[in-house]
Structure formats: structure tokens, C-alpha cells
């Protein structure tokens, strides 16, 4: 029986976004969440790395096995658990079938372990969630899932044939951890309103100590790697800058972030004719925070964004934010004067928001200063996020029994 009296609860995390011995450059969000609760739980990580198989042999296997191709995996230990490669074709081909088999392999690993977990957590609804639900069914162990809005909503939108299965994953979880309110709203719109417990879980950042805003900023800033310029909507920001200049109110916008020579050239070409738009190159964490302190506001009307940690970092650095509707941090700051929601597809809306912040900087930053001292701001600190994650994990174990 999992979880004997007096033991620290053991949690198995299944994640494709965990830095491991196979790929050390993955986003650190899940790793940070686990680190924040390391003293309260015995965490074990199964870190996933999908690899495309040789399609000729895969197709032959699928034909021989009547549309049920065999899942091939390899694994190796690393400091936080096991790093696993699994073969599955790109573009969602046999998406659920391969992940169900992965769940069966996870269940087998659990059955062979000395101590079974009290809870299994899949760190995306539409990918890891399918596998952990299958593992949970086979082992009788409760499971929880996180919702990472960009990937999860993209799959749910693209695969109506899987919505029945994804709904069962969503509603059968002992706990759901959405990273942002908009993501939960979008998922419920497709899969039905959840009746079970939900724990909203912002992503943690190390830049969570508030710096009071400074009035009299020297223009707007945006922060992203230039290889992501399309997703971050550089063209929309450049168009907004041109519109503002045409209205006789030119603005300054500095893009902070590295890129190859080709990426820099491509971005400079997109910015052509946008007076006041410049590229500052990459910056380390401390210089970035210092640069943010001197700016008027932060703007990044991304076209897709699961959360966007940099928005929270900007607020703690004393910068108002202009963020995209229906993604990123949408739903956390409704009605806040220092967080302006825009249609990312409308350059005129972006320009209007930037001009508004520039003209009302003092009033807006005064509201931001008050927010920085509020409980609402503290919910985005690592300490508060760690407490919320721990409470959600404990509740999931209770609900599942």
C-alpha cells in the first residue's frame, strides 16, 4: 500500500519539459516547482524525450500489428530520476496509442519499484496526461495533471477525435494545476467544466523581489530570443511603432535578446521603417533587471504563450506590462491599470496601449507600486508558489484515496 504512516509522500513526475542527461536545455519550470517542495515530498522524475522513428519500419510495424505499432523506449538514470527516450512519429500520428503504451510501461516500472508512489503527476494534459491516466488505471494510484496552455490547447483544438479521451484525463485527475486562468477556461470550453479540485499555479521566477517603479522611463522594452520573433510578434510591435509615429507620437522600443547573425538580420529587416525600434542583444539576469528599471513599460503581445515568466519579472522590476489577450498571464490581472490586455493581431491596439502608458506613466506606476506590496503580488513569489504546489499535491493524494 503506497504511503505508510510516517513516510514522506512519494510523487512520481512524468514530464517532457525537465532538464536531464539527454537534453539539459529544457525549460526549468517543472524542475523549479519540484525544488520548491523537495523537503516536503520524495520526488522522483521520469523525464521524457520523444524521438522520431524510422518511418518505413514504423509503418511496417503498424501494418503487421493492425494499426497498433509497438512503442520502443530506452532509459538511463540521472540525478533526479530516469531520462527516457521513446519513439513516436511527428505531427501527432498515433498520438494517443503511443502514449497509452507509455503509460503501460510506466505502470510496469512502478510495479517493479521498491516503493510505489502515492501520486503520479503528468505535466501536460494532452501529452503526459494520457500516459499517466493509463498508468494510474493499471496501478490504482491517483494522478494529477498540469495544464500548459500553449501546447495543451493547440492539441485539443487540432484533435477533436481525441477530445473524449482528453476529457477523461481532465475530469479523472485528482488535482489539476493550470498555469494560468485563460488556459483552464479554454480547456473547459472544449472538454467541459471540471467538478474536481483545481489549483492555479503560476510559474516561479528567481526575479521575484519587488523593485519600486521609477517614473520617467526611457522607452519600452521587450525580451525574447530573436529566433522566436514570429511567435513573440515582432512584426506587430514594429507595425505599432510605425502607427504611433504616423500619429505624431513616436515611441522608443528596445528588444533585448540574442540571436544568430541571420536572425538579427531578419529582425532588423522586419523593423525597417519603425523609427525608435532598436536591438540591444542578450543580457544576463542582473543587467536585465537593471535595464528594466529604467524603462517606461514592458510590451510583448505574443501570438502564443503558455505563461510568459518575463511578464511577472517585469512587474516585480517596476514595469507596467502590455500583454496579449487569451494567452500568457491573461486572467490574473483583470482590471489592473498596470497590466494592459491587447489583441495581439491588431497593431493599432498595441500602439494605443503603448501611447496610453507613455502618457499616464506616473499614475500607472503608482498603482503598480501599491500592487507590489499586496497579497496578490506575493502569490507570484517562489515561496507562495511552493506552498500552493505542496498543498495541491497533498490534496490530490487525499482526493485519490
Short mmCIF file of C-alpha atoms in Angstrom, two decimals:
data_model
loop_
_atom_site.label_atom_id
_atom_site.label_comp_id
_atom_site.label_asym_id
_atom_site.label_seq_id
_atom_site.Cartn_x
_atom_site.Cartn_y
_atom_site.Cartn_z
CA UNK A 1 0.00 0.00 0.00
CA UNK A 2 1.57 3.36 -1.02
CA UNK A 3 2.35 5.88 1.69
CA UNK A 4 2.76 4.10 5.02
CA UNK A 5 2.25 6.12 8.20
CA UNK A 6 5.13 8.46 8.96
CA UNK A 7 6.65 8.40 5.47
CA UNK A 8 7.06 11.48 3.32
CA UNK A 9 4.70 11.06 0.37
CA UNK A 10 6.40 9.86 -2.79
CA UNK A 11 5.44 11.63 -6.01
CA UNK A 12 6.33 10.42 -9.49
CA UNK A 13 6.52 13.27 -12.01
CA UNK A 14 6.26 12.48 -15.70
CA UNK A 15 7.44 15.42 -17.79
CA UNK A 16 8.74 16.15 -21.26
CA UNK A 17 9.99 19.56 -20.04
CA UNK A 18 12.56 18.54 -17.46
CA UNK A 19 16.30 19.14 -17.96
CA UNK A 20 18.01 15.74 -17.91
CA UNK A 21 21.05 13.80 -19.09
CA UNK A 22 19.63 13.57 -22.62
CA UNK A 23 18.65 17.24 -23.00
CA UNK A 24 19.88 19.66 -20.37
CA UNK A 25 18.47 22.77 -22.09
CA UNK A 26 14.76 22.25 -21.44
CA UNK A 27 12.76 24.91 -19.63
CA UNK A 28 13.41 24.77 -15.86
CA UNK A 29 9.84 25.46 -14.67
CA UNK A 30 8.95 21.91 -13.58
CA UNK A 31 12.41 21.42 -12.06
CA UNK A 32 11.94 24.62 -10.04
CA UNK A 33 8.48 23.56 -8.82
CA UNK A 34 9.92 20.27 -7.60
CA UNK A 35 12.87 22.03 -5.96
CA UNK A 36 10.48 24.32 -4.07
CA UNK A 37 8.81 21.29 -2.45
CA UNK A 38 11.83 19.00 -2.19
CA UNK A 39 11.77 18.91 1.64
CA UNK A 40 8.07 18.02 1.80
CA UNK A 41 7.93 15.14 -0.70
CA UNK A 42 10.06 12.33 -2.00
CA UNK A 43 10.10 13.38 -5.67
CA UNK A 44 11.02 11.00 -8.48
CA UNK A 45 11.16 12.21 -12.09
CA UNK A 46 10.59 10.30 -15.30
CA UNK A 47 11.86 12.78 -17.88
CA UNK A 48 10.57 12.12 -21.40
CA UNK A 49 12.36 12.74 -24.69
CA UNK A 50 10.41 11.93 -27.85
CA UNK A 51 12.39 10.68 -30.82
CA UNK A 52 11.02 10.16 -34.33
CA UNK A 53 11.37 6.56 -35.50
CA UNK A 54 12.46 5.41 -38.95
CA UNK A 55 9.12 5.83 -40.66
CA UNK A 56 9.45 2.89 -43.07
CA UNK A 57 9.95 0.36 -40.27
CA UNK A 58 7.35 2.13 -38.13
CA UNK A 59 4.76 1.89 -40.90
CA UNK A 60 5.57 -1.78 -41.45
CA UNK A 61 5.18 -2.49 -37.72
CA UNK A 62 1.86 -0.60 -37.66
CA UNK A 63 0.63 -2.70 -40.59
CA UNK A 64 1.72 -6.01 -39.08
CA UNK A 65 0.21 -5.12 -35.70
CA UNK A 66 -3.10 -3.97 -37.22
CA UNK A 67 -2.67 -0.29 -36.50
CA UNK A 68 -1.09 -0.73 -33.06
CA UNK A 69 2.63 -0.07 -33.55
CA UNK A 70 4.88 -1.14 -30.69
CA UNK A 71 6.44 1.58 -28.52
CA UNK A 72 10.22 1.37 -28.22
CA UNK A 73 11.92 3.07 -25.26
CA UNK A 74 15.34 3.34 -23.65
CA UNK A 75 16.15 4.93 -20.32
CA UNK A 76 19.12 5.99 -18.25
CA UNK A 77 19.41 7.25 -14.69
CA UNK A 78 20.13 10.88 -13.91
CA UNK A 79 20.30 12.77 -10.64
CA UNK A 80 16.55 13.34 -10.26
CA UNK A 81 15.25 10.03 -11.61
CA UNK A 82 15.31 8.47 -15.06
CA UNK A 83 15.61 10.04 -18.51
CA UNK A 84 13.62 8.11 -21.11
CA UNK A 85 13.66 8.21 -24.89
CA UNK A 86 10.53 6.98 -26.58
CA UNK A 87 9.92 6.57 -30.29
CA UNK A 88 6.78 8.20 -31.64
CA UNK A 89 6.14 9.75 -35.05
CA UNK A 90 5.82 13.53 -35.51
CA UNK A 91 2.67 15.56 -36.17
CA UNK A 92 0.55 13.61 -33.71
CA UNK A 93 0.46 10.38 -35.72
CA UNK A 94 -0.69 7.57 -33.37
CA UNK A 95 -0.50 10.19 -30.59
CA UNK A 96 -2.81 8.52 -28.04
CA UNK A 97 -1.85 4.95 -28.97
CA UNK A 98 1.84 5.55 -28.29
CA UNK A 99 1.16 7.43 -25.06
CA UNK A 100 -1.14 4.71 -23.73
CA UNK A 101 1.69 2.22 -24.27
CA UNK A 102 4.00 4.62 -22.48
CA UNK A 103 1.55 4.57 -19.58
CA UNK A 104 1.71 0.78 -19.55
CA UNK A 105 5.50 0.94 -19.35
CA UNK A 106 5.27 3.46 -16.51
CA UNK A 107 2.92 1.11 -14.65
CA UNK A 108 5.40 -1.73 -15.13
CA UNK A 109 8.22 0.42 -13.75
CA UNK A 110 6.06 1.26 -10.73
CA UNK A 111 5.22 -2.39 -10.11
CA UNK A 112 8.92 -3.25 -10.13
CA UNK A 113 9.94 -0.40 -7.81
CA UNK A 114 10.77 -0.96 -4.14
CA UNK A 115 8.38 1.77 -3.05
CA UNK A 116 5.40 2.77 -5.12
CA UNK A 117 4.46 6.46 -5.45
CA UNK A 118 1.45 7.87 -3.65
CA UNK A 119 0.70 10.14 -6.61
CA UNK A 120 1.62 10.36 -10.30
CA UNK A 121 1.78 13.81 -11.91
CA UNK A 122 1.68 14.34 -15.67
CA UNK A 123 2.98 17.76 -16.59
CA UNK A 124 0.77 18.41 -19.62
CA UNK A 125 -2.84 17.36 -20.04
CA UNK A 126 -2.73 16.39 -23.71
CA UNK A 127 0.59 14.52 -23.73
CA UNK A 128 1.85 13.23 -20.38
CA UNK A 129 -1.73 13.20 -19.10
CA UNK A 130 -2.72 10.37 -21.46
CA UNK A 131 0.20 8.25 -20.23
CA UNK A 132 -0.28 8.89 -16.52
CA UNK A 133 -4.00 8.18 -16.68
CA UNK A 134 -3.24 4.77 -18.20
CA UNK A 135 -0.58 4.12 -15.55
CA UNK A 136 -2.98 5.19 -12.81
CA UNK A 137 -5.70 2.86 -14.11
CA UNK A 138 -3.29 -0.08 -14.04
CA UNK A 139 -1.74 0.62 -10.64
CA UNK A 140 -4.66 2.13 -8.70
CA UNK A 141 -2.56 5.18 -7.83
CA UNK A 142 -4.21 8.63 -8.16
CA UNK A 143 -2.87 11.09 -10.69
CA UNK A 144 -2.73 14.84 -11.16
CA UNK A 145 -2.03 16.92 -14.25
CA UNK A 146 -0.81 20.39 -15.08
CA UNK A 147 -2.22 22.46 -17.94
CA UNK A 148 0.38 24.22 -20.07
CA UNK A 149 -1.90 26.38 -22.16
CA UNK A 150 0.01 26.71 -25.40
CA UNK A 151 0.70 23.03 -26.07
CA UNK A 152 -2.45 21.66 -24.47
CA UNK A 153 -4.91 23.97 -26.24
CA UNK A 154 -3.10 23.50 -29.54
CA UNK A 155 -3.54 19.72 -29.34
CA UNK A 156 -7.14 19.93 -28.11
CA UNK A 157 -8.01 22.31 -30.95
CA UNK A 158 -6.23 20.22 -33.59
CA UNK A 159 -7.50 16.81 -32.48
CA UNK A 160 -11.28 16.77 -31.98
CA UNK A 161 -11.06 12.98 -32.34
CA UNK A 162 -9.14 12.83 -29.04
CA UNK A 163 -11.40 15.10 -27.00
CA UNK A 164 -13.30 12.22 -25.44
CA UNK A 165 -10.09 10.68 -24.14
CA UNK A 166 -8.66 14.05 -23.10
CA UNK A 167 -11.88 14.84 -21.25
CA UNK A 168 -11.49 11.61 -19.29
CA UNK A 169 -7.91 12.59 -18.43
CA UNK A 170 -9.05 16.07 -17.37
CA UNK A 171 -12.04 15.05 -15.27
CA UNK A 172 -10.45 11.93 -13.78
CA UNK A 173 -7.45 13.73 -12.30
CA UNK A 174 -7.33 14.06 -8.52
CA UNK A 175 -5.96 17.60 -9.00
CA UNK A 176 -5.46 19.93 -11.94
CA UNK A 177 -2.72 22.59 -11.93
CA UNK A 178 -3.38 25.21 -14.65
CA UNK A 179 -0.51 27.65 -15.14
CA UNK A 180 -2.93 30.50 -15.95
CA UNK A 181 -6.69 31.21 -15.79
CA UNK A 182 -7.10 31.56 -19.56
CA UNK A 183 -5.77 28.02 -20.08
CA UNK A 184 -8.33 26.49 -17.71
CA UNK A 185 -11.10 28.49 -19.38
CA UNK A 186 -10.07 27.31 -22.86
CA UNK A 187 -9.79 23.67 -21.79
CA UNK A 188 -13.17 23.72 -20.03
CA UNK A 189 -14.69 25.27 -23.14
CA UNK A 190 -13.68 22.17 -25.13
CA UNK A 191 -13.76 19.39 -22.51
CA UNK A 192 -16.48 20.51 -20.09
CA UNK A 193 -16.40 22.33 -16.75
CA UNK A 194 -14.34 20.47 -14.17
CA UNK A 195 -16.10 19.50 -10.94
CA UNK A 196 -12.97 18.29 -9.12
CA UNK A 197 -10.35 20.44 -7.35
CA UNK A 198 -8.17 22.92 -9.24
CA UNK A 199 -5.03 24.69 -8.01
CA UNK A 200 -3.96 27.71 -10.06
CA UNK A 201 -0.18 27.53 -10.26
CA UNK A 202 1.80 30.47 -11.69
CA UNK A 203 5.29 29.66 -12.91
CA UNK A 204 8.07 30.61 -10.45
CA UNK A 205 10.92 33.00 -11.19
CA UNK A 206 14.08 33.89 -9.28
CA UNK A 207 13.40 37.59 -10.01
CA UNK A 208 10.53 37.85 -7.51
CA UNK A 209 11.82 40.58 -5.17
CA UNK A 210 9.90 43.81 -5.95
CA UNK A 211 11.78 46.91 -7.06
CA UNK A 212 9.67 50.10 -6.74
CA UNK A 213 8.76 51.65 -10.10
CA UNK A 214 10.65 54.71 -11.33
CA UNK A 215 8.74 57.41 -13.22
CA UNK A 216 10.41 58.97 -16.25
CA UNK A 217 11.36 55.84 -18.14
CA UNK A 218 13.41 55.91 -21.31
CA UNK A 219 11.05 53.91 -23.51
CA UNK A 220 9.57 50.44 -23.81
CA UNK A 221 11.39 47.12 -23.61
CA UNK A 222 10.64 43.61 -24.78
CA UNK A 223 12.66 40.48 -24.02
CA UNK A 224 12.92 37.34 -26.16
CA UNK A 225 15.40 35.32 -28.17
CA UNK A 226 15.33 36.56 -31.73
CA UNK A 227 14.75 33.07 -33.12
CA UNK A 228 11.25 33.39 -31.57
CA UNK A 229 10.45 36.73 -33.20
CA UNK A 230 7.42 35.41 -35.10
CA UNK A 231 5.81 33.88 -32.03
CA UNK A 232 6.64 36.95 -29.92
CA UNK A 233 5.08 39.15 -32.62
CA UNK A 234 7.96 41.45 -33.51
CA UNK A 235 6.14 42.37 -36.73
CA UNK A 236 3.10 43.50 -34.70
CA UNK A 237 5.25 45.65 -32.43
CA UNK A 238 7.06 47.19 -35.41
CA UNK A 239 3.72 47.99 -37.05
CA UNK A 240 2.52 49.60 -33.80
CA UNK A 241 5.66 51.75 -33.69
CA UNK A 242 5.02 52.94 -37.25
CA UNK A 243 1.40 53.79 -36.41
CA UNK A 244 2.44 55.80 -33.36
CA UNK A 245 4.96 57.75 -35.43
CA UNK A 246 2.29 58.49 -38.07
CA UNK A 247 0.12 59.91 -35.28
CA UNK A 248 2.91 62.32 -34.38
CA UNK A 249 3.81 60.46 -31.15
CA UNK A 250 6.97 58.43 -31.89
CA UNK A 251 7.96 55.87 -29.27
CA UNK A 252 11.15 54.06 -28.33
CA UNK A 253 11.25 50.26 -28.04
CA UNK A 254 14.34 48.19 -27.20
CA UNK A 255 14.33 44.46 -27.96
CA UNK A 256 16.59 42.55 -25.57
CA UNK A 257 17.69 39.08 -26.60
CA UNK A 258 20.35 37.23 -28.52
CA UNK A 259 20.26 35.52 -31.88
CA UNK A 260 22.41 34.37 -34.75
CA UNK A 261 23.66 36.80 -37.37
CA UNK A 262 20.92 35.59 -39.71
CA UNK A 263 18.23 36.03 -37.03
CA UNK A 264 19.46 39.54 -36.22
CA UNK A 265 19.39 40.45 -39.91
CA UNK A 266 15.88 39.04 -40.31
CA UNK A 267 14.60 41.00 -37.30
CA UNK A 268 16.25 44.21 -38.44
CA UNK A 269 14.55 43.78 -41.82
CA UNK A 270 11.17 43.36 -40.09
CA UNK A 271 11.85 46.52 -38.06
CA UNK A 272 12.76 48.55 -41.15
CA UNK A 273 10.92 51.85 -41.07
CA UNK A 274 9.90 51.50 -37.41
CA UNK A 275 11.62 54.58 -36.03
CA UNK A 276 12.82 54.10 -32.44
CA UNK A 277 12.91 50.27 -32.54
CA UNK A 278 16.38 49.01 -31.63
CA UNK A 279 18.06 45.71 -30.69
CA UNK A 280 20.26 45.54 -27.58
CA UNK A 281 21.42 41.93 -27.82
CA UNK A 282 21.44 39.43 -24.94
CA UNK A 283 21.72 40.40 -21.27
CA UNK A 284 22.41 38.47 -18.08
CA UNK A 285 19.83 38.34 -15.30
CA UNK A 286 21.22 41.23 -13.21
CA UNK A 287 21.84 43.60 -16.15
CA UNK A 288 18.38 42.77 -17.48
CA UNK A 289 16.72 43.72 -14.20
CA UNK A 290 18.75 46.95 -14.05
CA UNK A 291 17.75 47.79 -17.64
CA UNK A 292 14.09 47.10 -16.91
CA UNK A 293 14.19 49.55 -14.01
CA UNK A 294 15.00 52.41 -16.39
CA UNK A 295 12.20 51.67 -18.87
CA UNK A 296 8.69 53.06 -19.25
CA UNK A 297 6.94 49.69 -19.59
CA UNK A 298 7.27 46.15 -20.89
CA UNK A 299 5.46 45.11 -24.08
CA UNK A 300 5.21 41.64 -25.64
CA UNK A 301 1.95 40.89 -27.50
CA UNK A 302 2.86 37.24 -28.16
CA UNK A 303 0.76 35.18 -30.53
CA UNK A 304 1.19 32.05 -28.35
CA UNK A 305 2.41 31.80 -24.78
CA UNK A 306 1.74 29.23 -22.04
CA UNK A 307 2.58 31.70 -19.27
CA UNK A 308 5.38 34.14 -20.01
CA UNK A 309 7.52 34.44 -16.88
CA UNK A 310 9.02 37.65 -18.17
CA UNK A 311 5.69 39.47 -17.59
CA UNK A 312 5.90 38.69 -13.87
CA UNK A 313 9.59 39.59 -13.80
CA UNK A 314 8.76 42.94 -15.39
CA UNK A 315 6.09 43.70 -12.78
CA UNK A 316 8.49 42.89 -9.95
CA UNK A 317 11.10 45.10 -11.67
CA UNK A 318 8.67 48.01 -11.54
CA UNK A 319 7.38 47.93 -15.12
CA UNK A 320 3.75 48.02 -16.26
CA UNK A 321 3.04 45.31 -18.83
CA UNK A 322 1.21 45.16 -22.15
CA UNK A 323 0.21 41.52 -22.67
CA UNK A 324 -1.79 39.50 -25.23
CA UNK A 325 -5.46 38.66 -24.74
CA UNK A 326 -6.27 34.97 -24.45
CA UNK A 327 -2.79 33.74 -23.59
CA UNK A 328 0.24 34.38 -21.33
CA UNK A 329 -0.88 35.88 -17.98
CA UNK A 330 -4.43 36.65 -19.11
CA UNK A 331 -6.91 36.26 -16.25
CA UNK A 332 -4.50 37.17 -13.45
CA UNK A 333 -4.76 40.96 -13.78
CA UNK A 334 -8.30 41.78 -14.88
CA UNK A 335 -8.96 45.49 -14.32
CA UNK A 336 -5.44 46.31 -13.12
CA UNK A 337 -4.29 49.66 -14.59
CA UNK A 338 -0.66 48.49 -14.77
CA UNK A 339 -1.44 45.38 -16.88
CA UNK A 340 -2.99 46.23 -20.23
CA UNK A 341 -4.59 43.49 -22.31
CA UNK A 342 -4.40 43.87 -26.10
CA UNK A 343 -5.42 41.99 -29.22
CA UNK A 344 -2.05 40.73 -30.43
CA UNK A 345 -3.32 40.65 -34.01
CA UNK A 346 -4.20 44.37 -34.01
CA UNK A 347 -1.19 46.72 -34.28
CA UNK A 348 -3.45 49.72 -33.64
CA UNK A 349 -4.46 48.23 -30.26
CA UNK A 350 -0.80 47.68 -29.38
CA UNK A 351 0.05 51.27 -30.37
CA UNK A 352 -2.91 52.63 -28.39
CA UNK A 353 -1.80 50.73 -25.27
CA UNK A 354 1.79 51.95 -25.58
CA UNK A 355 0.70 55.57 -26.05
CA UNK A 356 -1.64 55.25 -23.05
CA UNK A 357 1.13 54.01 -20.77
CA UNK A 358 3.53 56.67 -22.01
CA UNK A 359 1.03 59.46 -21.25
CA UNK A 360 -0.15 58.02 -17.90
CA UNK A 361 3.14 56.61 -16.65
CA UNK A 362 3.06 58.26 -13.22
CA UNK A 363 -0.48 57.17 -12.35
CA UNK A 364 0.02 53.66 -13.71
CA UNK A 365 3.31 53.13 -11.89
CA UNK A 366 1.77 54.38 -8.63
CA UNK A 367 -0.85 51.64 -8.94
CA UNK A 368 1.90 49.12 -9.67
CA UNK A 369 3.85 50.20 -6.59
CA UNK A 370 0.76 49.56 -4.44
CA UNK A 371 0.26 46.13 -6.05
CA UNK A 372 3.86 45.14 -5.35
CA UNK A 373 3.12 45.35 -1.61
CA UNK A 374 -0.15 43.40 -1.81
CA UNK A 375 -1.01 39.72 -1.21
CA UNK A 376 -1.86 39.49 -4.94
CA UNK A 377 1.79 40.19 -5.75
CA UNK A 378 3.05 37.72 -3.17
CA UNK A 379 1.14 34.88 -4.86
CA UNK A 380 3.75 35.09 -7.66
CA UNK A 381 6.74 34.61 -5.35
CA UNK A 382 8.56 31.30 -5.17
CA UNK A 383 7.58 30.84 -1.53
CA UNK A 384 3.86 31.22 -2.25
CA UNK A 385 4.00 29.07 -5.38
CA UNK A 386 5.84 26.34 -3.47
CA UNK A 387 3.17 26.40 -0.75
CA UNK A 388 0.38 26.22 -3.35
CA UNK A 389 2.02 23.32 -5.20
CA UNK A 390 2.60 21.40 -1.98
CA UNK A 391 -1.00 21.93 -0.86
CA UNK A 392 -2.27 20.77 -4.24
CA UNK A 393 -0.12 17.63 -4.19
CA UNK A 394 -1.27 16.77 -0.67
CA UNK A 395 -4.90 17.35 -1.60
CA UNK A 396 -4.52 15.18 -4.70
CA UNK A 397 -3.27 12.29 -2.58
CA UNK A 398 -6.22 12.71 -0.23
CA UNK A 399 -8.78 13.00 -3.02
CA UNK A 400 -7.39 9.94 -4.77
CA UNK A 401 -7.79 7.65 -1.74
#
